């Protein structure tokens, strides 16, 4: 077993170097190559470019720029540099990097490379704490607005309507059509993304952070100790009844083999009791999503339906028998895993499974967490797990921006171009990756053997890759990072066995007003009652009363809003 995740060979190939040639911002070279006048200049034609070393690089219709060294930048029709270096400065405000000790405000290698290639200087104003408070205060004052901003509140998309209505955000439709070929291609590839970026008035005021690609490969689900199953001679559970039998066995039969039957925790949650929703599929639901659409196109919220009560009854039974950890928020999870006590853990996403292995190895070097197939009602079940949310936060251009054309081109590069995606996901050649003798990309020791950042993701984020701004995570890059590991096996097992979540559409002004006035209190009540039913502080005999109370608090109004939004979604995606 590996004790830490080691990034492996990557199959994607990209040639990168510092951009020294300059193009005026108005030039477009969509189907031809361009050379820069410098020492070592070679002839080019519209099909090929010859590098200064004599190597021929074939230009495709997506090639927009070739620098003095012959490096091809795959820009999808966007011309670099966007402006003459040093002539335009833009400001960005939002979340800082997720890497401890590193800040965008100080500059990272990837940020510097982006500026070198685009010619655009970004003045970063990012925060690692109290981010929403800072952003909301600044945006509410309408003073000192940045050019580009990550929109609060982060737990919903209502900020798009709020800040487009009061004039903070400008519409992006024409800017995208005229200046952002890669965003247009992204919308064509993912109609759901365009739908979830489109406000009810037909305008696009903000771009959503996009997880639609990576989420094909990142299952949020249950991971089980295969070695415990082997110790007890048990098969992998596939139905809800089989799961119950395994939980009981883990509890009573000394599954960890330490001679102390009963010290095991059969099932634990990592980030809250809500992860027990994963088991919905064992009770007749097609996925584990609370919001779902039936075969007739009707929108439902599962937690107020009679069918949901069956799962609550099961969970209450398991909890009362000590089969579910009473540490529902996962505060002691790390300790319990380290002490070799946890049989099944809810994880998000799959790469955390490997970290559980690492922790458990301190108590048992033979531990083996494996991905568990989606639990079914019976052997004939065909239910699937729900993918993570397709979007994560929104980003817009403000009315204070004096160079919106430059801003949208910069966004087009970092958010949607293939070249920008390489920097985003893999970092910089010579720093985080290099080419092997077969011309394939391989991570350097900075990523694979970093004493400070033992996680490949943290190591990459330390140089500015996998950023928090204009998110567009690559599933291919994720899989390549974990190629040859059990994480890859888990992701492959889940691939094509996941359904998209219910689409989170932008609301109308009226919908947003109703939603924000109802949902915070209602969702708190729903969550509190879910916990109460599971741990037994509220009798399931009161389930009907719970539904009545939810409806009196506005549940049906929220459902109507979701129905209207789903209708708009279907109109845009053409379903």
Coordinates of N, CA, C and O in Angstrom, one line a residue, residues 113-272:
X113 N 3.3 33.4 -15.1 CA 3.3 32.9 -16.5 C 2.1 33.4 -17.3 O 2.2 33.7 -18.5
X114 N 0.9 33.4 -16.6 CA -0.3 33.9 -17.3 C -0.1 35.4 -17.7 O -0.4 35.8 -18.9
X115 N 0.5 36.2 -16.9 CA 0.7 37.6 -17.2 C 1.7 37.7 -18.4 O 1.6 38.5 -19.3
X116 N 2.8 36.9 -18.4 CA 3.8 36.9 -19.4 C 3.1 36.6 -20.8 O 3.4 37.2 -21.8
X117 N 2.2 35.6 -20.8 CA 1.6 35.2 -22.0 C 0.5 36.2 -22.5 O 0.3 36.4 -23.7
X118 N -0.3 36.7 -21.6 CA -1.4 37.5 -22.0 C -1.1 39.0 -22.1 O -1.8 39.8 -22.7
X119 N 0.0 39.4 -21.4 CA 0.3 40.8 -21.3 C -0.5 41.6 -20.3 O -0.3 42.8 -20.2
X120 N -1.5 41.0 -19.7 CA -2.4 41.7 -18.8 C -1.8 41.5 -17.3 O -1.6 40.4 -16.9
X121 N -1.7 42.6 -16.6 CA -1.3 42.6 -15.2 C -2.5 42.6 -14.4 O -3.4 43.4 -14.5
X122 N -2.6 41.6 -13.4 CA -3.7 41.5 -12.5 C -3.3 42.0 -11.1 O -2.3 41.5 -10.6
X123 N -4.0 42.9 -10.5 CA -3.7 43.3 -9.2 C -4.7 42.4 -8.3 O -5.9 42.6 -8.4
X124 N -4.1 41.5 -7.5 CA -4.9 40.5 -6.8 C -5.3 41.1 -5.4 O -4.5 41.7 -4.7
X125 N -6.6 40.9 -5.1 CA -7.1 41.3 -3.8 C -7.9 40.1 -3.2 O -9.1 40.1 -3.3
X126 N -7.2 39.1 -2.7 CA -7.8 37.9 -2.2 C -7.6 37.7 -0.8 O -6.7 38.1 -0.1
X127 N -8.6 36.8 -0.2 CA -8.7 36.7 1.2 C -8.8 35.2 1.6 O -9.5 34.4 0.9
X128 N -8.2 34.8 2.7 CA -8.3 33.4 3.1 C -9.3 33.2 4.3 O -9.6 32.1 4.7
X129 N -9.8 34.3 4.8 CA -10.8 34.2 5.9 C -11.8 35.4 5.8 O -11.4 36.5 5.3
X130 N -13.0 35.3 6.3 CA -14.0 36.3 6.3 C -14.2 36.8 4.9 O -14.5 38.0 4.7
X131 N -14.1 36.0 3.9 CA -14.1 36.4 2.5 C -15.5 37.0 2.1 O -15.6 38.0 1.5
X132 N -16.5 36.3 2.5 CA -17.9 36.7 2.1 C -18.2 38.1 2.7 O -18.7 39.0 2.1
X133 N -17.8 38.3 4.0 CA -18.1 39.5 4.7 C -17.4 40.7 3.9 O -17.9 41.7 3.7
X134 N -16.1 40.5 3.6 CA -15.3 41.5 2.9 C -16.0 41.8 1.5 O -16.1 43.0 1.2
X135 N -16.3 40.8 0.8 CA -16.9 41.0 -0.5 C -18.2 41.7 -0.5 O -18.5 42.6 -1.2
X136 N -19.1 41.2 0.4 CA -20.4 41.8 0.5 C -20.3 43.3 0.9 O -21.1 44.1 0.4
X137 N -19.4 43.6 1.8 CA -19.2 45.0 2.3 C -18.8 45.9 1.1 O -19.3 47.0 0.9
X138 N -17.8 45.4 0.4 CA -17.2 46.2 -0.8 C -18.3 46.3 -1.9 O -18.4 47.4 -2.4
X139 N -19.0 45.3 -2.2 CA -20.0 45.3 -3.3 C -21.2 46.2 -2.9 O -21.8 46.9 -3.7
X140 N -21.5 46.2 -1.6 CA -22.7 47.0 -1.1 C -22.4 48.4 -1.2 O -23.3 49.3 -1.5
X141 N -21.1 48.8 -0.9 CA -20.8 50.2 -0.9 C -20.7 50.8 -2.3 O -20.8 52.1 -2.5
X142 N -20.5 50.0 -3.3 CA -20.4 50.4 -4.7 C -19.1 51.3 -4.9 O -19.0 52.0 -5.9
X143 N -18.3 51.3 -3.9 CA -17.0 52.1 -4.0 C -15.8 51.2 -4.0 O -15.8 50.2 -3.3
X144 N -14.9 51.6 -4.9 CA -13.7 50.8 -5.0 C -13.9 49.4 -5.5 O -13.2 48.5 -5.1
X145 N -14.8 49.3 -6.4 CA -15.1 48.0 -7.0 C -14.0 47.5 -7.8 O -13.3 48.2 -8.5
X146 N -13.7 46.2 -7.7 CA -12.7 45.6 -8.6 C -13.2 45.4 -10.0 O -14.4 45.6 -10.3
X147 N -12.3 45.1 -10.9 CA -12.8 44.9 -12.3 C -13.5 43.5 -12.4 O -14.5 43.4 -13.1
X148 N -12.9 42.5 -11.7 CA -13.5 41.2 -11.7 C -13.7 40.7 -10.3 O -12.9 41.0 -9.4
X149 N -14.8 40.0 -10.0 CA -15.1 39.6 -8.7 C -15.7 38.2 -8.5 O -16.5 37.8 -9.4
X150 N -15.4 37.5 -7.5 CA -16.1 36.3 -7.1 C -17.3 36.7 -6.2 O -17.2 37.5 -5.3
X151 N -18.5 36.2 -6.6 CA -19.7 36.7 -6.0 C -20.2 36.0 -4.7 O -20.3 34.8 -4.7
X152 N -20.4 36.8 -3.7 CA -21.1 36.2 -2.5 C -22.6 36.3 -2.7 O -23.1 37.0 -3.6
X153 N -23.4 35.5 -1.9 CA -23.0 34.5 -0.9 C -22.5 33.2 -1.7 O -23.1 32.9 -2.7
X154 N -21.6 32.5 -1.1 CA -21.0 31.4 -1.7 C -21.9 30.1 -1.6 O -21.7 29.2 -2.4
X155 N -22.9 30.1 -0.7 CA -23.7 28.9 -0.5 C -24.9 28.9 -1.4 O -25.8 28.1 -1.3
X156 N -25.1 30.0 -2.3 CA -26.2 30.0 -3.2 C -25.8 30.9 -4.4 O -24.7 31.5 -4.4
X157 N -26.7 31.0 -5.4 CA -26.4 31.8 -6.6 C -27.2 33.1 -6.6 O -27.2 33.7 -7.6
X158 N -27.8 33.5 -5.5 CA -28.7 34.6 -5.5 C -27.9 35.9 -5.7 O -28.4 37.0 -6.0
X159 N -26.5 35.9 -5.4 CA -25.7 37.1 -5.6 C -25.7 37.6 -7.1 O -25.6 38.8 -7.3
X160 N -25.9 36.7 -8.0 CA -25.9 37.1 -9.4 C -27.1 38.0 -9.7 O -26.9 39.1 -10.3
X161 N -28.3 37.7 -9.2 CA -29.4 38.6 -9.4 C -29.3 39.8 -8.6 O -29.5 40.9 -9.1
X162 N -28.8 39.7 -7.4 CA -28.6 40.9 -6.5 C -27.7 41.9 -7.1 O -28.0 43.1 -7.2
X163 N -26.5 41.5 -7.6 CA -25.5 42.4 -8.1 C -25.7 42.8 -9.6 O -25.1 43.8 -10.0
X164 N -26.5 42.0 -10.3 CA -26.9 42.5 -11.6 C -28.0 43.5 -11.6 O -28.0 44.5 -12.4
X165 N -28.9 43.4 -10.6 CA -30.0 44.3 -10.4 C -29.6 45.7 -10.0 O -30.1 46.7 -10.4
X166 N -28.6 45.7 -9.1 CA -28.1 47.0 -8.6 C -27.0 47.7 -9.4 O -26.5 48.7 -9.0
X167 N -26.6 47.0 -10.5 CA -25.7 47.7 -11.3 C -24.2 47.4 -11.1 O -23.3 47.9 -11.8
X168 N -23.9 46.5 -10.2 CA -22.5 46.1 -9.9 C -22.0 45.3 -11.1 O -20.9 45.5 -11.6
X169 N -22.8 44.4 -11.6 CA -22.4 43.5 -12.7 C -22.8 44.0 -14.1 O -23.9 44.6 -14.2
X170 N -22.0 43.8 -15.1 CA -22.4 44.1 -16.5 C -22.8 42.8 -17.2 O -22.2 41.8 -16.9
X171 N -23.7 42.9 -18.2 CA -24.0 41.7 -19.0 C -22.8 41.3 -19.9 O -22.0 42.2 -20.4
X172 N -22.6 40.0 -20.0 CA -21.4 39.5 -20.7 C -21.7 39.0 -22.1 O -20.8 38.6 -22.8
X173 N -23.0 38.9 -22.5 CA -23.4 38.2 -23.7 C -22.6 38.7 -24.9 O -22.0 37.9 -25.7
X174 N -22.7 40.0 -25.2 CA -22.0 40.6 -26.4 C -20.5 40.4 -26.2 O -19.8 40.2 -27.2
X175 N -19.9 40.6 -25.1 CA -18.5 40.5 -24.8 C -18.0 39.1 -25.2 O -17.0 38.9 -25.8
X176 N -18.8 38.1 -24.7 CA -18.4 36.7 -25.0 C -18.5 36.4 -26.5 O -17.6 35.8 -27.1
X177 N -19.6 36.9 -27.1 CA -19.8 36.7 -28.6 C -18.7 37.3 -29.4 O -18.2 36.7 -30.4
X178 N -18.2 38.4 -29.0 CA -17.2 39.2 -29.8 C -15.8 38.9 -29.4 O -14.9 39.1 -30.3
X179 N -15.6 38.4 -28.2 CA -14.2 38.4 -27.8 C -13.8 37.1 -27.1 O -12.6 36.9 -26.8
X180 N -14.7 36.1 -26.9 CA -14.3 34.9 -26.1 C -14.7 33.6 -26.8 O -15.7 33.0 -26.5
X181 N -13.9 33.3 -27.8 CA -14.2 32.0 -28.6 C -14.2 30.8 -27.8 O -15.0 29.8 -28.0
X182 N -13.3 30.7 -26.8 CA -13.2 29.5 -26.0 C -14.4 29.3 -25.0 O -14.8 28.2 -24.8
X183 N -14.9 30.4 -24.5 CA -16.1 30.3 -23.6 C -17.3 29.9 -24.5 O -18.1 29.1 -24.0
X184 N -17.4 30.4 -25.7 CA -18.4 29.9 -26.6 C -18.4 28.4 -26.8 O -19.4 27.7 -26.8
X185 N -17.2 27.9 -27.1 CA -17.0 26.5 -27.3 C -17.3 25.7 -26.0 O -17.9 24.6 -26.1
X186 N -17.0 26.3 -24.9 CA -17.3 25.6 -23.6 C -18.8 25.5 -23.4 O -19.3 24.5 -23.0
X187 N -19.5 26.6 -23.8 CA -21.0 26.5 -23.7 C -21.6 25.5 -24.7 O -22.6 24.9 -24.4
X188 N -21.0 25.4 -25.9 CA -21.5 24.4 -26.8 C -21.2 23.0 -26.4 O -22.1 22.1 -26.5
X189 N -20.1 22.8 -25.7 CA -19.8 21.5 -25.2 C -20.7 21.1 -24.0 O -21.1 20.0 -23.8
X190 N -21.0 22.1 -23.2 CA -21.8 21.9 -21.9 C -22.9 22.9 -21.9 O -22.9 23.9 -21.3
X191 N -24.0 22.5 -22.6 CA -25.2 23.4 -22.5 C -25.7 23.7 -21.1 O -26.3 24.7 -20.8
X192 N -25.5 22.7 -20.2 CA -25.9 22.9 -18.8 C -25.2 24.1 -18.2 O -25.8 24.8 -17.4
X193 N -23.9 24.3 -18.5 CA -23.2 25.4 -18.0 C -23.8 26.7 -18.5 O -24.0 27.6 -17.7
X194 N -24.0 26.8 -19.8 CA -24.7 28.0 -20.3 C -26.0 28.3 -19.6 O -26.3 29.4 -19.3
X195 N -26.8 27.2 -19.4 CA -28.1 27.4 -18.8 C -27.9 27.9 -17.4 O -28.7 28.8 -16.9
X196 N -26.9 27.4 -16.6 CA -26.8 27.8 -15.2 C -26.0 29.2 -15.1 O -25.9 29.7 -14.0
X197 N -25.6 29.7 -16.2 CA -25.0 31.0 -16.2 C -26.0 32.1 -16.7 O -25.7 33.3 -16.7
X198 N -27.1 31.6 -17.2 CA -28.1 32.5 -17.9 C -29.2 33.0 -16.9 O -29.9 32.1 -16.3
X199 N -29.3 34.3 -16.7 CA -30.4 34.8 -15.9 C -31.7 34.7 -16.6 O -31.8 34.5 -17.8
X200 N -32.8 35.0 -15.8 CA -34.1 34.8 -16.4 C -34.4 35.8 -17.5 O -35.3 35.6 -18.3
X201 N -33.7 37.0 -17.5 CA -33.9 38.0 -18.6 C -33.1 37.6 -19.8 O -33.1 38.4 -20.8
X202 N -32.4 36.5 -19.8 CA -31.6 36.0 -21.0 C -30.2 36.5 -21.0 O -29.4 36.1 -21.9
X203 N -29.8 37.3 -20.1 CA -28.4 37.8 -20.0 C -27.5 36.9 -19.2 O -28.0 36.2 -18.2
X204 N -26.3 36.9 -19.5 CA -25.3 36.3 -18.7 C -24.5 37.4 -18.0 O -23.8 38.2 -18.6
X205 N -24.6 37.4 -16.6 CA -23.9 38.4 -15.8 C -22.7 37.9 -15.1 O -21.9 38.6 -14.6
X206 N -22.6 36.6 -15.1 CA -21.5 35.9 -14.3 C -21.3 34.5 -14.9 O -22.2 33.9 -15.4
X207 N -20.1 34.1 -14.8 CA -19.7 32.7 -15.2 C -19.5 31.8 -14.0 O -18.9 32.2 -13.0
X208 N -20.1 30.7 -14.1 CA -20.1 29.7 -12.9 C -18.8 29.0 -12.9 O -18.3 28.5 -14.0
X209 N -18.2 28.8 -11.8 CA -17.1 27.8 -11.6 C -17.7 26.5 -12.0 O -18.7 26.0 -11.6
X210 N -16.9 25.7 -12.9 CA -17.5 24.6 -13.5 C -16.8 23.3 -13.1 O -15.6 23.1 -13.2
X211 N -17.6 22.4 -12.5 CA -17.2 21.1 -12.1 C -17.8 20.0 -13.0 O -17.7 18.8 -12.7
X212 N -18.4 20.4 -14.1 CA -19.1 19.4 -14.9 C -18.2 18.4 -15.6 O -18.7 17.3 -15.9
X213 N -17.0 18.7 -15.8 CA -16.0 17.8 -16.4 C -15.4 16.8 -15.3 O -15.5 15.6 -15.4
X214 N -14.9 17.4 -14.3 CA -14.2 16.6 -13.3 C -15.2 15.7 -12.5 O -14.9 14.6 -12.1
X215 N -16.5 16.1 -12.4 CA -17.4 15.4 -11.7 C -17.8 14.0 -12.3 O -18.5 13.2 -11.6
X216 N -17.4 13.8 -13.5 CA -17.6 12.5 -14.1 C -16.7 11.5 -13.5 O -16.9 10.3 -13.6
X217 N -15.7 12.0 -12.8 CA -14.6 11.1 -12.3 C -14.5 11.1 -10.8 O -13.6 10.4 -10.2
X218 N -15.3 11.9 -10.1 CA -15.1 12.2 -8.7 C -16.3 11.7 -7.9 O -17.2 12.6 -7.6
X219 N -16.4 10.5 -7.5 CA -17.6 10.0 -6.7 C -17.5 10.5 -5.3 O -16.5 10.3 -4.6
X220 N -18.6 11.0 -4.8 CA -18.8 11.3 -3.4 C -19.7 10.1 -2.9 O -20.9 10.1 -3.1
X221 N -19.1 9.2 -2.2 CA -19.9 8.0 -1.8 C -19.2 7.3 -0.6 O -18.4 7.9 0.2
X222 N -19.5 6.0 -0.4 CA -19.1 5.2 0.7 C -17.8 4.4 0.3 O -17.7 3.9 -0.8
X223 N -16.9 4.4 1.3 CA -15.7 3.6 1.1 C -15.6 2.6 2.3 O -15.8 3.0 3.4
X224 N -15.3 1.4 2.0 CA -15.4 0.3 3.0 C -14.1 -0.4 3.1 O -13.3 -0.5 2.2
X225 N -13.8 -0.9 4.3 CA -12.6 -1.7 4.6 C -12.7 -3.1 4.0 O -13.4 -4.0 4.6
X226 N -12.1 -3.3 2.8 CA -12.1 -4.6 2.2 C -11.4 -5.6 3.1 O -11.8 -6.8 3.1
X227 N -10.4 -5.2 3.8 CA -9.7 -6.2 4.6 C -10.6 -6.6 5.8 O -10.4 -7.8 6.2
X228 N -11.5 -5.8 6.3 CA -12.4 -6.2 7.3 C -13.4 -7.2 6.7 O -13.7 -8.2 7.4
X229 N -13.9 -7.0 5.5 CA -14.7 -8.0 4.8 C -14.0 -9.3 4.7 O -14.6 -10.4 5.0
X230 N -12.8 -9.2 4.3 CA -12.0 -10.5 4.1 C -11.8 -11.2 5.5 O -11.8 -12.4 5.5
X231 N -11.5 -10.4 6.5 CA -11.3 -11.0 7.8 C -12.5 -11.8 8.3 O -12.3 -12.8 8.9
X232 N -13.7 -11.3 7.9 CA -14.9 -12.0 8.4 C -15.5 -12.9 7.3 O -16.6 -13.4 7.6
X233 N -14.9 -13.0 6.2 CA -15.4 -13.8 5.1 C -16.7 -13.3 4.5 O -17.6 -14.1 4.1
X234 N -16.8 -12.0 4.4 CA -18.0 -11.3 3.9 C -17.9 -10.8 2.5 O -16.7 -10.5 2.1
X235 N -19.0 -10.8 1.7 CA -19.0 -10.3 0.4 C -19.2 -8.8 0.5 O -19.8 -8.3 1.4
X236 N -18.8 -8.1 -0.6 CA -19.1 -6.6 -0.7 C -20.7 -6.4 -0.7 O -21.4 -7.0 -1.4
X237 N -21.2 -5.6 0.2 CA -22.7 -5.4 0.3 C -23.1 -4.6 -0.9 O -22.5 -3.7 -1.4
X238 N -24.3 -5.0 -1.5 CA -24.8 -4.4 -2.6 C -26.3 -3.9 -2.4 O -26.8 -3.1 -3.2
X239 N -27.0 -4.5 -1.5 CA -28.3 -4.1 -1.2 C -28.4 -3.5 0.2 O -27.5 -3.7 1.0
X240 N -29.5 -2.9 0.6 CA -29.6 -2.3 1.9 C -29.6 -3.4 3.0 O -29.1 -3.2 4.1
X241 N -30.2 -4.5 2.7 CA -30.2 -5.6 3.7 C -28.8 -6.2 3.9 O -28.4 -6.5 5.0
X242 N -28.1 -6.3 2.8 CA -26.7 -6.8 2.9 C -25.8 -5.8 3.7 O -25.0 -6.2 4.5
X243 N -26.1 -4.5 3.5 CA -25.3 -3.5 4.2 C -25.6 -3.6 5.7 O -24.6 -3.5 6.5
X244 N -26.8 -3.8 6.1 CA -27.1 -3.9 7.5 C -26.4 -5.1 8.1 O -25.8 -5.0 9.2
X245 N -26.4 -6.2 7.4 CA -25.7 -7.4 7.9 C -24.2 -7.2 8.1 O -23.6 -7.6 9.0
X246 N -23.6 -6.5 7.1 CA -22.2 -6.1 7.2 C -21.9 -5.2 8.4 O -21.0 -5.4 9.2
X247 N -22.8 -4.2 8.6 CA -22.6 -3.3 9.7 C -22.7 -4.1 11.1 O -21.9 -3.8 12.0
X248 N -23.6 -5.0 11.2 CA -23.7 -5.7 12.4 C -22.5 -6.6 12.6 O -22.0 -6.7 13.7
X249 N -22.0 -7.2 11.6 CA -20.8 -8.1 11.7 C -19.6 -7.3 12.1 O -18.8 -7.7 12.9
X250 N -19.5 -6.1 11.5 CA -18.4 -5.2 11.8 C -18.4 -4.9 13.3 O -17.4 -4.8 14.0
X251 N -19.6 -4.7 13.8 CA -19.8 -4.3 15.2 C -19.5 -5.4 16.2 O -18.9 -5.2 17.3
X252 N -19.9 -6.6 15.8 CA -19.9 -7.7 16.8 C -18.8 -8.8 16.7 O -18.5 -9.5 17.6
X253 N -18.1 -8.8 15.5 CA -17.2 -9.9 15.2 C -15.7 -9.6 15.2 O -14.9 -10.2 14.5
X254 N -15.3 -8.5 15.8 CA -13.9 -8.1 15.9 C -13.3 -8.0 14.5 O -12.3 -8.6 14.1
X255 N -13.9 -7.1 13.7 CA -13.5 -7.0 12.3 C -12.1 -6.6 12.1 O -11.4 -6.9 11.2
X256 N -11.6 -5.7 13.0 CA -10.2 -5.2 12.9 C -9.2 -6.2 13.5 O -8.0 -5.9 13.4
X257 N -9.7 -7.2 14.1 CA -8.8 -8.3 14.6 C -7.9 -7.9 15.7 O -6.8 -8.6 15.9
X258 N -8.3 -7.0 16.6 CA -7.4 -6.6 17.7 C -7.8 -7.3 19.0 O -7.3 -7.0 20.0
X259 N -8.7 -8.3 18.9 CA -9.1 -9.0 20.1 C -10.1 -8.3 21.0 O -10.4 -8.8 22.1
X260 N -10.7 -7.2 20.5 CA -11.6 -6.4 21.3 C -12.9 -6.2 20.5 O -13.1 -5.1 19.9
X261 N -13.7 -7.2 20.3 CA -15.0 -7.1 19.6 C -15.8 -6.0 20.2 O -16.0 -6.0 21.4
X262 N -16.3 -5.1 19.3 CA -17.2 -4.0 19.8 C -16.5 -2.7 19.8 O -17.2 -1.6 20.0
X263 N -15.2 -2.6 19.6 CA -14.6 -1.3 19.6 C -14.6 -0.6 18.2 O -14.2 0.5 18.0
X264 N -15.1 -1.4 17.2 CA -15.3 -0.9 15.8 C -16.4 0.1 15.7 O -17.4 -0.1 16.4
X265 N -16.2 1.0 14.8 CA -17.3 1.9 14.4 C -17.7 1.5 13.0 O -17.0 1.8 12.0
X266 N -18.9 0.8 12.8 CA -19.2 0.3 11.5 C -19.3 1.4 10.4 O -18.8 1.2 9.3
X267 N -20.0 2.5 10.7 CA -20.2 3.5 9.7 C -20.0 4.9 10.3 O -20.6 5.2 11.4
X268 N -19.2 5.7 9.6 CA -18.9 7.1 10.1 C -19.1 8.1 9.0 O -18.9 7.8 7.8
X269 N -19.5 9.3 9.4 CA -19.6 10.4 8.4 C -18.5 11.4 8.6 O -17.9 11.5 9.6
X270 N -18.1 12.0 7.5 CA -16.9 12.9 7.5 C -17.3 14.3 7.7 O -16.6 15.0 8.4
X271 N -18.3 14.8 7.0 CA -18.6 16.2 7.0 C -20.0 16.5 7.4 O -20.6 17.6 7.1
X272 N -20.6 15.6 8.2 CA -22.0 15.9 8.7 C -22.9 14.8 8.4 O -22.7 14.0 7.5

